[in-house]
Tab-separated table of C-alpha atoms in Angstrom:
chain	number	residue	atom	x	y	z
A	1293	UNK	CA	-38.402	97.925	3.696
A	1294	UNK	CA	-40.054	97.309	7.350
A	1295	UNK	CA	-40.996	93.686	7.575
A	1296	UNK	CA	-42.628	92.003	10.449
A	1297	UNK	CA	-42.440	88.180	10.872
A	1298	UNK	CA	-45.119	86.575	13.415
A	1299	UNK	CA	-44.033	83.043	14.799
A	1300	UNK	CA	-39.820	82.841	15.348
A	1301	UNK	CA	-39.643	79.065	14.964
A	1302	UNK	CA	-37.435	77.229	12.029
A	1303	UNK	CA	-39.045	78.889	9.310
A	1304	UNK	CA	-39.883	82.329	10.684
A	1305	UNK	CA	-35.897	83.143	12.349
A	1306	UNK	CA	-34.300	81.536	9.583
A	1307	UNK	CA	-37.100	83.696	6.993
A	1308	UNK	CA	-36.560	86.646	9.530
A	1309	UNK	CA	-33.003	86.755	9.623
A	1310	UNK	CA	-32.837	86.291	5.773
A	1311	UNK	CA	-35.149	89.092	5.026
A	1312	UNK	CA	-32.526	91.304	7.258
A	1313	UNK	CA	-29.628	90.428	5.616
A	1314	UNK	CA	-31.075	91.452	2.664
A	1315	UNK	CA	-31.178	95.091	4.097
A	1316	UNK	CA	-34.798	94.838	5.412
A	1317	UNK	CA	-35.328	96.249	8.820
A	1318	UNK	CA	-37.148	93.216	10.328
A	1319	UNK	CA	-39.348	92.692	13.364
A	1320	UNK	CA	-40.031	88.957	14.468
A	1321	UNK	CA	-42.793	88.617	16.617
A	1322	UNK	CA	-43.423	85.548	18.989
A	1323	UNK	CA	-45.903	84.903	22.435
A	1324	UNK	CA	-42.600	83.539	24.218
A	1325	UNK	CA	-41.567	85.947	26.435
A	1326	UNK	CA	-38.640	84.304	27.744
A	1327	UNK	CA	-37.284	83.068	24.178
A	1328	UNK	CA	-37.998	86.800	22.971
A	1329	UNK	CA	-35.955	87.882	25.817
A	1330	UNK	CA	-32.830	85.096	24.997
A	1331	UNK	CA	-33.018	85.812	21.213
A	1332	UNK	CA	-32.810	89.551	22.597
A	1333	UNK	CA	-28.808	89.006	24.067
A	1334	UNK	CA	-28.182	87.192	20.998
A	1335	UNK	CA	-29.457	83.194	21.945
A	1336	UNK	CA	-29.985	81.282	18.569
A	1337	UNK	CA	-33.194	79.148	19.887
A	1338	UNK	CA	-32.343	76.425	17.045
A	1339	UNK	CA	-29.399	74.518	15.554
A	1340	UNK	CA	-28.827	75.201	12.137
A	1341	UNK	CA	-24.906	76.331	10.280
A	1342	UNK	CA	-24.406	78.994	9.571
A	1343	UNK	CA	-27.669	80.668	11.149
A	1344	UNK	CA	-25.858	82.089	14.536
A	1345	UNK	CA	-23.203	84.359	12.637
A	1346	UNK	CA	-25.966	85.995	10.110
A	1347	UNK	CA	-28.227	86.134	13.107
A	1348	UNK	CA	-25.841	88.698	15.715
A	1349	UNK	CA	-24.462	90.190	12.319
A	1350	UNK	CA	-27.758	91.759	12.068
A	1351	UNK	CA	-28.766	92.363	15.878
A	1352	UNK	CA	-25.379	94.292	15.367
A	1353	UNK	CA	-26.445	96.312	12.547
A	1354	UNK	CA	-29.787	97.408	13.855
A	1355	UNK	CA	-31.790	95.425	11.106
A	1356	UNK	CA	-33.307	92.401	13.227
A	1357	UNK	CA	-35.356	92.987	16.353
A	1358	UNK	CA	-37.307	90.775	18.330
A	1359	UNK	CA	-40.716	91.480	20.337
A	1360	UNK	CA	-43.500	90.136	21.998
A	1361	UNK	CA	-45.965	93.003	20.794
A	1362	UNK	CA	-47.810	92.263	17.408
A	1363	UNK	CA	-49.401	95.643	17.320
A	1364	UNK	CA	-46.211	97.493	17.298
A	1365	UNK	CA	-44.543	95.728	14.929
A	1366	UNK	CA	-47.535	95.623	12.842
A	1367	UNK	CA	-47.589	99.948	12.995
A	1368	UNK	CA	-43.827	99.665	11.604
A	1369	UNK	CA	-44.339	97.284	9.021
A	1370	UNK	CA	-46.064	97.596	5.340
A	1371	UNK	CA	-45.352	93.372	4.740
A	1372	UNK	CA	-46.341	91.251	7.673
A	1373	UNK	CA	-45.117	87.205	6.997
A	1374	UNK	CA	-47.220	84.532	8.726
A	1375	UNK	CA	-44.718	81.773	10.010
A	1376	UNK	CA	-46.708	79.681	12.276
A	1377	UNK	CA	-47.158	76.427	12.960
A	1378	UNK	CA	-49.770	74.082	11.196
A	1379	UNK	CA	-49.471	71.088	12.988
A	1380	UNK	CA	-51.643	67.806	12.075
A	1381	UNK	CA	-54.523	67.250	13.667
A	1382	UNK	CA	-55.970	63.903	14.833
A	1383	UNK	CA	-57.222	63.447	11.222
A	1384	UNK	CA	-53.774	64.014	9.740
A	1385	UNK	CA	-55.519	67.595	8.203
A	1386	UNK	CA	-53.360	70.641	8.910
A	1387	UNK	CA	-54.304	72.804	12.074
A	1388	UNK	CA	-55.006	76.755	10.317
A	1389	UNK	CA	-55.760	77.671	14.639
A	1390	UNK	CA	-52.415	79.876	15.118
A	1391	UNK	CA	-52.666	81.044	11.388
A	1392	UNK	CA	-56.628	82.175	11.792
A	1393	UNK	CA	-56.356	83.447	15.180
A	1394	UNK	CA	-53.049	86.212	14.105
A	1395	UNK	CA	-55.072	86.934	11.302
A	1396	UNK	CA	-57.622	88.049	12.764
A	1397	UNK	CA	-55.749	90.491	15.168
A	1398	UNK	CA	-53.771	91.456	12.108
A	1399	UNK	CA	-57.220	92.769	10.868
A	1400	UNK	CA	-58.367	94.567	14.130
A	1401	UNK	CA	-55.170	96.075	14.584
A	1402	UNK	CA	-54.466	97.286	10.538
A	1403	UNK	CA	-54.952	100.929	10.127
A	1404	UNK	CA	-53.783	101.228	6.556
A	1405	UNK	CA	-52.567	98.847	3.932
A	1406	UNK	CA	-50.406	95.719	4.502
A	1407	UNK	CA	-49.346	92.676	2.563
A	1408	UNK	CA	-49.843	89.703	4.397
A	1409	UNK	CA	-47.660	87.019	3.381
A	1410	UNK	CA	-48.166	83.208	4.378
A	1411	UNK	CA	-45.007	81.832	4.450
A	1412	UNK	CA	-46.503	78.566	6.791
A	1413	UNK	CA	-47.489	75.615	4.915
A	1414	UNK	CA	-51.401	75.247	4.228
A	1415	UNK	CA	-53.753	73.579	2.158
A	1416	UNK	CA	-54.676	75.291	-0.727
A	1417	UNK	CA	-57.694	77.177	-0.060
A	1418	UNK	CA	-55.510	78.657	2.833
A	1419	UNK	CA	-55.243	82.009	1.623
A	1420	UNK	CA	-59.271	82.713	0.962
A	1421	UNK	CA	-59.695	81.987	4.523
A	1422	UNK	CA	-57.327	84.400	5.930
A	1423	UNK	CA	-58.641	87.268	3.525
A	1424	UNK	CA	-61.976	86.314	5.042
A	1425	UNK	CA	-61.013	86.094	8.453
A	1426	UNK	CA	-59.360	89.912	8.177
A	1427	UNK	CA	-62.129	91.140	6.037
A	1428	UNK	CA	-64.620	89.895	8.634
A	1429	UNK	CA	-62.808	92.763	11.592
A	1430	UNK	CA	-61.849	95.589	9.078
A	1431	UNK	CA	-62.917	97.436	6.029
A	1432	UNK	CA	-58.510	98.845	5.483
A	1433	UNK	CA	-57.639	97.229	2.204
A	1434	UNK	CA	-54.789	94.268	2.130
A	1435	UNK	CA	-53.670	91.731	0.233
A	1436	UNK	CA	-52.717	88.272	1.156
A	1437	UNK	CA	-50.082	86.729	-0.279
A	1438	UNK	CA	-48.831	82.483	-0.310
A	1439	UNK	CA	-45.123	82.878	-0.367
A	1440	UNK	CA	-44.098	79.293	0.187
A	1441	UNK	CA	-40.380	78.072	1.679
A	1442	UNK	CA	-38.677	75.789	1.060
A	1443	UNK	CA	-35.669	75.339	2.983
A	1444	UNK	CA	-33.929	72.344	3.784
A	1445	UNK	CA	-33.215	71.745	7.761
A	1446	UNK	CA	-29.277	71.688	7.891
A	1447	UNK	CA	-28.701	73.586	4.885
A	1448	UNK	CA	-31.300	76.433	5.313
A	1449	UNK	CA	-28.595	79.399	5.386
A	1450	UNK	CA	-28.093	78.489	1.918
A	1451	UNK	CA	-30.798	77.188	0.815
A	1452	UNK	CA	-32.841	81.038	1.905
A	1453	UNK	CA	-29.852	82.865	0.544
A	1454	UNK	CA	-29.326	80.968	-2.427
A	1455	UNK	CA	-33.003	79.696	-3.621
A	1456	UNK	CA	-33.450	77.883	-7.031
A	1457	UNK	CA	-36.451	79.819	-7.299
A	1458	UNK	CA	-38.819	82.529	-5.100
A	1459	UNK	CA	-42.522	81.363	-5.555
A	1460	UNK	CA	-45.042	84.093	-4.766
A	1461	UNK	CA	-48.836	83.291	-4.997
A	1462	UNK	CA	-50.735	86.390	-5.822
A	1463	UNK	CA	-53.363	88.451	-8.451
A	1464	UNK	CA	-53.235	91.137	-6.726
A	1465	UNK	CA	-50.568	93.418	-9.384
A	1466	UNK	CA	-49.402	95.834	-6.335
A	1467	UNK	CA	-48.674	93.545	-3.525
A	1468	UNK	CA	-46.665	91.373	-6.551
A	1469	UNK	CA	-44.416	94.673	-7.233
A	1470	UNK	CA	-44.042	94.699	-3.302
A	1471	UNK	CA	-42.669	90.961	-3.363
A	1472	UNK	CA	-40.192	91.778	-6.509
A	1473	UNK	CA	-39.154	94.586	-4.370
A	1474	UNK	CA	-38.302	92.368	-1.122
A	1475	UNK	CA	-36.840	89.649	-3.786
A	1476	UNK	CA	-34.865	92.113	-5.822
A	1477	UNK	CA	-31.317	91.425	-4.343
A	1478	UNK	CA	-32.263	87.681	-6.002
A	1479	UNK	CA	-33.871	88.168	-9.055
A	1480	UNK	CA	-30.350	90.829	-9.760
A	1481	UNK	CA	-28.463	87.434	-9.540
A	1482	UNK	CA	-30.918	85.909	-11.535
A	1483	UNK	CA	-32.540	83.698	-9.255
A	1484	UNK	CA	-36.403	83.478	-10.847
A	1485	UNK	CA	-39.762	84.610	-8.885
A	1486	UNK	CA	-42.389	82.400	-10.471
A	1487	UNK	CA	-45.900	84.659	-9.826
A	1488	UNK	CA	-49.255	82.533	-9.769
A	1489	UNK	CA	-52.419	82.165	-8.236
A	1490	UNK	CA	-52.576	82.004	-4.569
A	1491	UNK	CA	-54.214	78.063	-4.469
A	1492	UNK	CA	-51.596	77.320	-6.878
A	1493	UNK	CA	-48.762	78.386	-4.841
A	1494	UNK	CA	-50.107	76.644	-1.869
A	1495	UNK	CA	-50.436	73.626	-3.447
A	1496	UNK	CA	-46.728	73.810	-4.900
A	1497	UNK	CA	-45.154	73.261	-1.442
A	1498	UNK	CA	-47.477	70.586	-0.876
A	1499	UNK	CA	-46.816	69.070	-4.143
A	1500	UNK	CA	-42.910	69.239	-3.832
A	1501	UNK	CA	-42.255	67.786	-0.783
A	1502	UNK	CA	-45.058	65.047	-1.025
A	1503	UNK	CA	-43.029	63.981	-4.544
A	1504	UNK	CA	-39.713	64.056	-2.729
A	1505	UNK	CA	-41.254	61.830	-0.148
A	1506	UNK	CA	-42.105	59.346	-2.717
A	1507	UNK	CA	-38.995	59.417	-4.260
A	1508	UNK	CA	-37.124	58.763	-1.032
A	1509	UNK	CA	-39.666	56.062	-0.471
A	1510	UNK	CA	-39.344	54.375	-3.723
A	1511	UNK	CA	-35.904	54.024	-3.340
A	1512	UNK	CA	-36.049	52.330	0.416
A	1513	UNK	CA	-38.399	49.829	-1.569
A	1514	UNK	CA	-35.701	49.579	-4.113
A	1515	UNK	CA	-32.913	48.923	-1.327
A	1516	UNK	CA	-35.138	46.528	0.020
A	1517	UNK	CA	-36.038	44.348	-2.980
A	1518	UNK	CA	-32.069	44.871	-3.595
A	1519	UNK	CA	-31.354	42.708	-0.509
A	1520	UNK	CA	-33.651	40.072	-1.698
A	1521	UNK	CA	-32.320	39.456	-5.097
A	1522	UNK	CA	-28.478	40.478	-4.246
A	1523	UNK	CA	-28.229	43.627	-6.125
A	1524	UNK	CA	-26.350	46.742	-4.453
A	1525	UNK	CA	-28.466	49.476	-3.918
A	1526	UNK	CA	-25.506	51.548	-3.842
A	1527	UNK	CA	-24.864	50.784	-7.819
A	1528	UNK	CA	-28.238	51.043	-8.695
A	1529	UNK	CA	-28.522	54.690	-7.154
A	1530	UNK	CA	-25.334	55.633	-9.279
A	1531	UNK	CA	-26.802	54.483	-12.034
A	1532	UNK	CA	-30.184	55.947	-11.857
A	1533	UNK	CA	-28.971	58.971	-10.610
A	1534	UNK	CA	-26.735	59.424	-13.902
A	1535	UNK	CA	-30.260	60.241	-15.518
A	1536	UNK	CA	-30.928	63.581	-15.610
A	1537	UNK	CA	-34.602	62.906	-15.417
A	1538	UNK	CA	-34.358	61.874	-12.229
A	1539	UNK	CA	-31.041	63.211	-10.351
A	1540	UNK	CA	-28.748	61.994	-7.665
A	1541	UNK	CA	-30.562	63.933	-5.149
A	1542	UNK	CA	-33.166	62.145	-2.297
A	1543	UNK	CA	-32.043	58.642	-3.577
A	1544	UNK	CA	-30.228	57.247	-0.474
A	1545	UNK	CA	-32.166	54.632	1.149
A	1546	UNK	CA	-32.405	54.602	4.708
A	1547	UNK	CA	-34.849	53.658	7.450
A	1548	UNK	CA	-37.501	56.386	6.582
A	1549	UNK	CA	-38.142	60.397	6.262
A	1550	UNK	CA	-39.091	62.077	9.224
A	1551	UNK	CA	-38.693	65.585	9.861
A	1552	UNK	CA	-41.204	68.448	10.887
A	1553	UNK	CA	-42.116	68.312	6.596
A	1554	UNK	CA	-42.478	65.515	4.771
A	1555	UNK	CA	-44.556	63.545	7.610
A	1556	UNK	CA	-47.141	66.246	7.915
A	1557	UNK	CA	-47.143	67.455	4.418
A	1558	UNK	CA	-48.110	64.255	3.055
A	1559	UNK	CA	-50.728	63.396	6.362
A	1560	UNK	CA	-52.170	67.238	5.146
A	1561	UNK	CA	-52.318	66.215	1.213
A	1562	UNK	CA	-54.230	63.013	1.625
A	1563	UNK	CA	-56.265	64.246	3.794
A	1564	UNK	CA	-57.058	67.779	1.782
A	1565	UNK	CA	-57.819	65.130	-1.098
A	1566	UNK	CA	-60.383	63.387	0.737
A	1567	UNK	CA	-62.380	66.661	1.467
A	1568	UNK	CA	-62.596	67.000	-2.352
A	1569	UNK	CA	-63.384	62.982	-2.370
A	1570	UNK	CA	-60.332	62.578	-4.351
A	1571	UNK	CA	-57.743	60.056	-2.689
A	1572	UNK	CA	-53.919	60.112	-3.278
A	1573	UNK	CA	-53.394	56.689	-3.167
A	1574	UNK	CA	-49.801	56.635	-3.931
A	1575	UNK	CA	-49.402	59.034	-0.516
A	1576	UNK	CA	-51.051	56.651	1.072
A	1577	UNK	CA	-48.707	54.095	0.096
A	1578	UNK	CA	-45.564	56.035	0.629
A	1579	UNK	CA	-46.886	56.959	4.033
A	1580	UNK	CA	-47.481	53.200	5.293
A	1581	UNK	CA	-44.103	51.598	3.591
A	1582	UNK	CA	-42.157	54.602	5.500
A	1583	UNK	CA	-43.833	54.145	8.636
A	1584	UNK	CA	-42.514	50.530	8.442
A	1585	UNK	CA	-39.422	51.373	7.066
A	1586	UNK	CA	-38.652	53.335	9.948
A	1587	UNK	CA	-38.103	50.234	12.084
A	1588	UNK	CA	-37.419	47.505	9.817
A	1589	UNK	CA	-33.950	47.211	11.258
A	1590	UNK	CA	-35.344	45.855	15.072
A	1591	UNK	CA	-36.601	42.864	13.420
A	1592	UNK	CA	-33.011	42.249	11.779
A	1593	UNK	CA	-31.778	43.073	15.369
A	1594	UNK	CA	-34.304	40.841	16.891
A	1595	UNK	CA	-33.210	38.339	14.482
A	1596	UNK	CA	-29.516	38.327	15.273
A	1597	UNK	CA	-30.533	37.793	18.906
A	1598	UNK	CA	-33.051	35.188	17.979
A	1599	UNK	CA	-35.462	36.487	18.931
A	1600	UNK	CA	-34.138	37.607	22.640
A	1601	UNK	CA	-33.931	41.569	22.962
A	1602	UNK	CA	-34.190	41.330	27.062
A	1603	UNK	CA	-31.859	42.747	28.407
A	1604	UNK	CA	-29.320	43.457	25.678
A	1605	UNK	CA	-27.380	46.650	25.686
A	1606	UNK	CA	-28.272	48.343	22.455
A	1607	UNK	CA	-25.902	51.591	21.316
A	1608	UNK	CA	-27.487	54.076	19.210
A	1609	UNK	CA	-25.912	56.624	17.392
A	1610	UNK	CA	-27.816	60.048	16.314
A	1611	UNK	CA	-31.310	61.091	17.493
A	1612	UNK	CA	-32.006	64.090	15.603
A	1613	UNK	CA	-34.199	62.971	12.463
A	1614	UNK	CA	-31.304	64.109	10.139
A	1615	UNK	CA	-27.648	65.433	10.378
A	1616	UNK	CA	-27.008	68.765	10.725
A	1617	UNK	CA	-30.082	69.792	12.892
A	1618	UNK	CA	-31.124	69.007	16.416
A	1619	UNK	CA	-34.899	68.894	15.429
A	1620	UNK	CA	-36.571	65.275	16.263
A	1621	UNK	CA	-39.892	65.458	15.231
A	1622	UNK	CA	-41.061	62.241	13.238
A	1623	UNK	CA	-37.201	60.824	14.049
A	1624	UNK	CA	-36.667	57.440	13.105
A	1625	UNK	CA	-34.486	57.340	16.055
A	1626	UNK	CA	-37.494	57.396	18.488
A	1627	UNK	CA	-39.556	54.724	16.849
A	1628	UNK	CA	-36.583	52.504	17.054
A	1629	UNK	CA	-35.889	53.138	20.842
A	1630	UNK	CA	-39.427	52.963	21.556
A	1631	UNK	CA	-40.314	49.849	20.109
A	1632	UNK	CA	-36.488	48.625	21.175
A	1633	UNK	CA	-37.639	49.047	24.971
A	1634	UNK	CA	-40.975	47.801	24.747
A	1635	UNK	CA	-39.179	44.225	23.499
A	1636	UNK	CA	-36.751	44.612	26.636
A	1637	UNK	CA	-33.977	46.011	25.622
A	1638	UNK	CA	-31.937	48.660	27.099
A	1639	UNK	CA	-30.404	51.986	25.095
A	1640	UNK	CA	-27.114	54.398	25.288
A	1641	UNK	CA	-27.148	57.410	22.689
A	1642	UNK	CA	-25.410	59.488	21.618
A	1643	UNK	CA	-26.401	62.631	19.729
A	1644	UNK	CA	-24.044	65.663	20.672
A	1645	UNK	CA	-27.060	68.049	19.162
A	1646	UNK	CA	-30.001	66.512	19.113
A	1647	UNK	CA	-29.616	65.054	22.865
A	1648	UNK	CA	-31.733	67.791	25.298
A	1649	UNK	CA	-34.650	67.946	22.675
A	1650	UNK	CA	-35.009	64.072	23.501
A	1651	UNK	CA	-34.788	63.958	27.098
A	1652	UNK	CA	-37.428	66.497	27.190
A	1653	UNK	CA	-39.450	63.231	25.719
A	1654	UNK	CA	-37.957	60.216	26.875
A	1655	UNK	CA	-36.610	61.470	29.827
A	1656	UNK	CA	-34.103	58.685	32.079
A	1657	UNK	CA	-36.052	55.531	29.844
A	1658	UNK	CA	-32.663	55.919	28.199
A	1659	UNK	CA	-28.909	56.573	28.928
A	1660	UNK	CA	-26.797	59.821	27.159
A	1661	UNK	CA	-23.530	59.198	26.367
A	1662	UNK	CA	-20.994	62.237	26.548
A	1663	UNK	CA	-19.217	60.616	22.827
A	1664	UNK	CA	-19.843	58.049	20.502
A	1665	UNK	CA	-17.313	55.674	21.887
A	1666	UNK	CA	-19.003	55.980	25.504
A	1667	UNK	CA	-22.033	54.920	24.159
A	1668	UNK	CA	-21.025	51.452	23.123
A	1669	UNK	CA	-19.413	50.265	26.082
A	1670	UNK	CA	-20.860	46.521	26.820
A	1671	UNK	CA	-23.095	47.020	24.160
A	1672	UNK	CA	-24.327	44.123	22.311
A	1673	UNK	CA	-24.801	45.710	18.977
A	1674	UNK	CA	-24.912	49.282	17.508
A	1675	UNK	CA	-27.628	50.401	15.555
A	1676	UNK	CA	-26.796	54.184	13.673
A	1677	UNK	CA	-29.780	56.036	12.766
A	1678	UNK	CA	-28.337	59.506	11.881
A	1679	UNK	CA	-25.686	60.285	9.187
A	1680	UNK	CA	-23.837	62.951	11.354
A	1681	UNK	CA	-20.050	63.378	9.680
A	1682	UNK	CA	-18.613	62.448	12.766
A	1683	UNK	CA	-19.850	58.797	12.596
A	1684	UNK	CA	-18.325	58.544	9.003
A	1685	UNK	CA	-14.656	56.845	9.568
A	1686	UNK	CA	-14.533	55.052	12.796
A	1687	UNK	CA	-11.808	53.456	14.705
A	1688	UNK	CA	-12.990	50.051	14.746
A	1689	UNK	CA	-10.532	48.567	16.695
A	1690	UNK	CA	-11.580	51.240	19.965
A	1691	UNK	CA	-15.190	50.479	19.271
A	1692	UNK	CA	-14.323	46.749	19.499
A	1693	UNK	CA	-12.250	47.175	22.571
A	1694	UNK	CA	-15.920	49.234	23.859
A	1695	UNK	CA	-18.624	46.428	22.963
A	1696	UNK	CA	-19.589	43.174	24.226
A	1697	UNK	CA	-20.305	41.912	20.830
A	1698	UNK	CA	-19.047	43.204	17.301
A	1699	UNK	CA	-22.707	43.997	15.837
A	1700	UNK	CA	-23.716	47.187	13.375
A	1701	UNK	CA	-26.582	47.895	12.249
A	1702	UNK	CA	-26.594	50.748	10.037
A	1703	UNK	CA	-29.894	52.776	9.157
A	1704	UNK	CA	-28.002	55.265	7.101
A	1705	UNK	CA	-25.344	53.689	5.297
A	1706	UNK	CA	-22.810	55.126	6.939
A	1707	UNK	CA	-20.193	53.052	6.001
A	1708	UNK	CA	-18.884	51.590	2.381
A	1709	UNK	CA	-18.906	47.762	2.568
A	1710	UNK	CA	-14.944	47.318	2.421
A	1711	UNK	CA	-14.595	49.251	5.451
A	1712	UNK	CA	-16.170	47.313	7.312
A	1713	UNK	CA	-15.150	43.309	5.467
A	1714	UNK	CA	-11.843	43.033	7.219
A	1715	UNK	CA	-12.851	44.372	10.691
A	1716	UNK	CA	-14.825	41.337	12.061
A	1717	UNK	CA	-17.742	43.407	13.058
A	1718	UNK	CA	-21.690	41.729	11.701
A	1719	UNK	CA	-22.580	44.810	9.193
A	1720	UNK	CA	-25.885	44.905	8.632
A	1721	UNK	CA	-26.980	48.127	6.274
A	1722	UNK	CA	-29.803	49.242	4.007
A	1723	UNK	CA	-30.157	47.068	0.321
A	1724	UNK	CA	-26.638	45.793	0.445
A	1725	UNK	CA	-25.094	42.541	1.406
A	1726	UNK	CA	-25.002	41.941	4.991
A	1727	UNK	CA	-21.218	41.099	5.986
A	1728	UNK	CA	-21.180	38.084	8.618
């Protein structure tokens, strides 16, 4: 099948490239002319595994293309996905500007029928508007479709070849048998498409990654009440996690979510509830205790200085909001360094991925270090707030030899406790004992 995608950021190259791998002649469609013309000789604009080999495999094989001209690719295409941004606006509500505005030259350019397929994340309601917007330009039939994702930065090559389930929002009963047909090569492996109403399928994404941001958020309040009655977090995941109820999974406490998701998902959901004078006051809740969360290590770091931050060297490890990615949007990183500087203090990072995206933000306020062990020369203390592998099993001894004073403090619980008891280094981590 011809597919266009519109909007070649995280979810439309890694949707795009997906879609051609399953044997779908694919068109991605973005306003960029120069990052049209890079992904052209083969330039992966984003850092995720995995994503660069599927990506030339099928440049090579004729299935993935990459324009700036809608129209065309619209004229080759029965299916056309929507992957574009919805960023919040100042009142936290989800921007439908890029969505609306391709919609509507969707409709003036259709000349027979197309499925369009929303695969951005919207407020549920979403899909009404953009039949209205196309019905307003053209009388051509179409259906629209909500066809949410829900991939997982760092592990999206497997999580959009190997979904635990395809949801598809639709009543329409042809454009559904035109999503099993894109979706067979899954459902033949038995992966499940779970068909439903359009508002219902919005509100899914919305639903899932708002409850995942609790849960991460619950458990940061666990990890903190752990510290102040001298439980181990770490035991009380295991043990919680053995419940099948509830699952290992998102229960690692840490100094916050961030991410280009959770952050705006749950912003968009409180503030969709409030338009129906409904208020999610538990997202309201797990979005203030995060936002706190996010820095409560600088006041254990202020603390261990007493009170003094001018002037001290402060190493950072990781920028990018998680492992395995080099996106920084909502990073915990930056709210640390941020309010770090403003108290007087001055930063080295390191973040082998993640490091260009930041300068383009903080500029020289900050130094780059070319390895993790650069960045801690004369440093007074180390504070870690990305889990990248690389960070996992230090050599103590060298990063003693690098720093002015044997201080961690670790936002990700990088390190079990008895690696750290015998090295001399302060260890200060996340709902565990702090080792002195």
């Amino acid at each position: 099948m011809n597919i266009t995608i519109v909007g070649t950021g995280y979810v439309g190259l890694v949707t795009g490239t997906t879609l051609a791998e399953l044997g779908n002649t694919v068109y991605c469609v973005d306003i960029d002319e120069d990052k049209v013309a890079a992904m052209q000789q083969g330039v992966v604009p984003i850092y995720e595994p995995g994503l660069e080999e599927m990506f030339l495999r099928n440049i090579q094989s004729r299935r993935l293309f990459f324009t700036t001209n809608l129209n065309e690719a619209l004229q080759k295409s029965e299916v056309i996905y929507l992957a574009l941004p919805t960023p919040p606006g100042e009142d936290g509500s989800a921007d439908l500007s890029y969505v609306l505005n391709v919609a509507e030259k969707i409709g003036e350019a259709m000349t027979e029928y197309k499925v369009i397929v929303n695969k951005s994340t919207v407020p549920v309601g979403t899909a009404d508007t953009v039949r209205e917007t196309i019905s307003a330009v053209t009388d051509v039939p179409f259906d629209v479709v909500s066809n949410p994702e829900f991939l997982r930065e760092g592990f999206a090559v497997e999580d959009s070849m190997n979904p635990a389930r395809v949801i598809v929002g639709s009543e329409s009963e042809k454009a559904r048998e035109i999503m099993s047909k894109i979706y067979q090569p899954f459902t033949n492996t038995g992966i499940p498409i779970i068909f439903m109403d359009e508002k219902s399928s919005e509100l899914t994404k919305y639903a899932a990654n708002s409850f995942l941001a609790v849960k991460i958020t619950f458990m940061n309040e666990i990890a903190n009440y752990c510290e102040k009655v001298g439980a181990d977090v770490d035991k009380v995941r295991l043990g919680m996690g053995s419940d099948d109820r509830i699952g290992h999974r998102f229960l690692f406490p840490g100094i916050g979510y961030g991410g280009s998701c959770f952050p705006k998902d749950v912003k968009a959901l409180i503030k969709s509830g409030k338009k129906e004078d409904f208020n999610f006051r538990l997202l309201e809740a797990t979005e203030k205790v995060n936002q706190n969360q996010k820095i409560i290590l600088v006041s254990e770091i202020e603390n261990y200085f007493d009170g003094d931050l001018q002037d001290k060297k402060i190493a950072v490890w990781g920028l990018a909001f998680k492992a395995n990615t080099d996106d920084i949007r909502e990073a915990s990183s930056l709210d640390n360094i941020r309010l770090l500087l403003e108290k007087g203090a001055e930063i080295s990072a390191y973040d082998a991925i993640a490091e260009q995206n930041v300068r383009k933000i903080l500029g020289d306020k900050i130094k780059y270090a070319t390895d993790m062990y650069s960045a801690l020369e004369d440093a007074d203390c180390l504070l870690i707030a990305t889990e990248w592998s690389e960070f996992q099993n230090p050599n103590f001894e060298m990063m003693a030899e690098q720093m002015k004073n044997k201080a961690i403090f670790d936002g990700r619980n990088m390190f079990a406790l008895e690696q750290v008891e015998s090295t001399g280094f302060f260890y200060k981590s996340i709902g565990r004992k702090t080792i002195k």
